[in-house]
């Protein structure tokens, strides 16, 4: 991301999220398989999931089905 990375975005989102009247589903898509990043993502309640690139069509379908349920 040109202005901020995903972690910075989430920090800003968490500040404004109480003012958002709708439920927002956020998945982080990253090339990082570093366990620290995975654990950090799991600790953020606003994140619905953490996907590692490259993403398969099956990964996308799983996300879609999870969001729809």
Coordinates of C-alpha atoms in Angstrom, one line a residue:
X1 CA 0.0 0.0 0.0
X2 CA 1.5 3.3 -1.0
X3 CA 0.6 5.5 2.1
X4 CA 0.4 2.9 4.9
X5 CA 0.8 -0.8 5.4
X6 CA -1.9 -3.1 6.4
X7 CA -1.0 -2.9 10.1
X8 CA -1.2 0.9 10.0
X9 CA -4.5 0.7 8.2
X10 CA -5.9 -1.6 10.9
X11 CA -4.7 0.8 13.7
X12 CA -6.6 3.7 12.0
X13 CA -9.6 1.5 11.3
X14 CA -9.9 0.5 14.9
X15 CA -10.1 4.2 15.9
X16 CA -13.0 4.9 13.5
X17 CA -14.8 1.6 13.6
X18 CA -17.0 2.5 16.6
X19 CA -18.5 5.2 14.3
X20 CA -19.3 2.8 11.5
X21 CA -22.9 1.6 11.8
X22 CA -22.5 -1.5 9.6
X23 CA -20.5 -4.7 10.2
X24 CA -17.3 -4.6 8.1
X25 CA -15.5 -7.9 7.3
X26 CA -11.7 -7.5 6.9
X27 CA -9.3 -10.2 5.8
X28 CA -5.6 -9.4 5.7
X29 CA -3.8 -10.7 2.6
X30 CA 0.0 -10.9 3.1
X31 CA 3.0 -12.6 1.7
X32 CA 4.3 -13.0 5.2
X33 CA 4.3 -16.5 6.8
X34 CA 6.2 -15.1 9.9
X35 CA 4.5 -16.6 13.0
X36 CA 4.7 -13.1 14.6
X37 CA 2.5 -11.7 11.9
X38 CA 0.0 -14.6 12.1
X39 CA -0.3 -14.3 15.9
X40 CA -0.6 -10.5 15.6
X41 CA -3.4 -10.9 13.1
X42 CA -5.2 -13.4 15.3
X43 CA -5.0 -11.0 18.2
X44 CA -6.9 -8.3 16.4
X45 CA -10.7 -8.9 16.8
X46 CA -11.6 -6.7 13.8
X47 CA -9.8 -9.1 11.5
X48 CA -11.9 -12.0 10.2
X49 CA -8.9 -13.8 8.9
X50 CA -5.3 -13.8 7.6
X51 CA -4.6 -15.2 4.1
X52 CA -1.1 -15.9 2.7
X53 CA -0.3 -15.0 -0.9
X54 CA -0.7 -16.5 -3.4
X55 CA -4.4 -16.9 -2.9
X56 CA -6.2 -19.7 -4.6
X57 CA -9.7 -19.6 -6.0
X58 CA -10.6 -22.1 -3.2
X59 CA -9.3 -19.7 -0.6
X60 CA -11.6 -17.0 -2.1
X61 CA -14.6 -19.3 -2.1
X62 CA -14.0 -20.3 1.5
X63 CA -13.9 -16.6 2.5
X64 CA -17.1 -15.9 0.5
X65 CA -18.9 -18.8 2.1
X66 CA -17.7 -17.8 5.6
X67 CA -18.9 -14.2 5.1
X68 CA -22.3 -15.4 3.7
X69 CA -22.9 -17.7 6.7

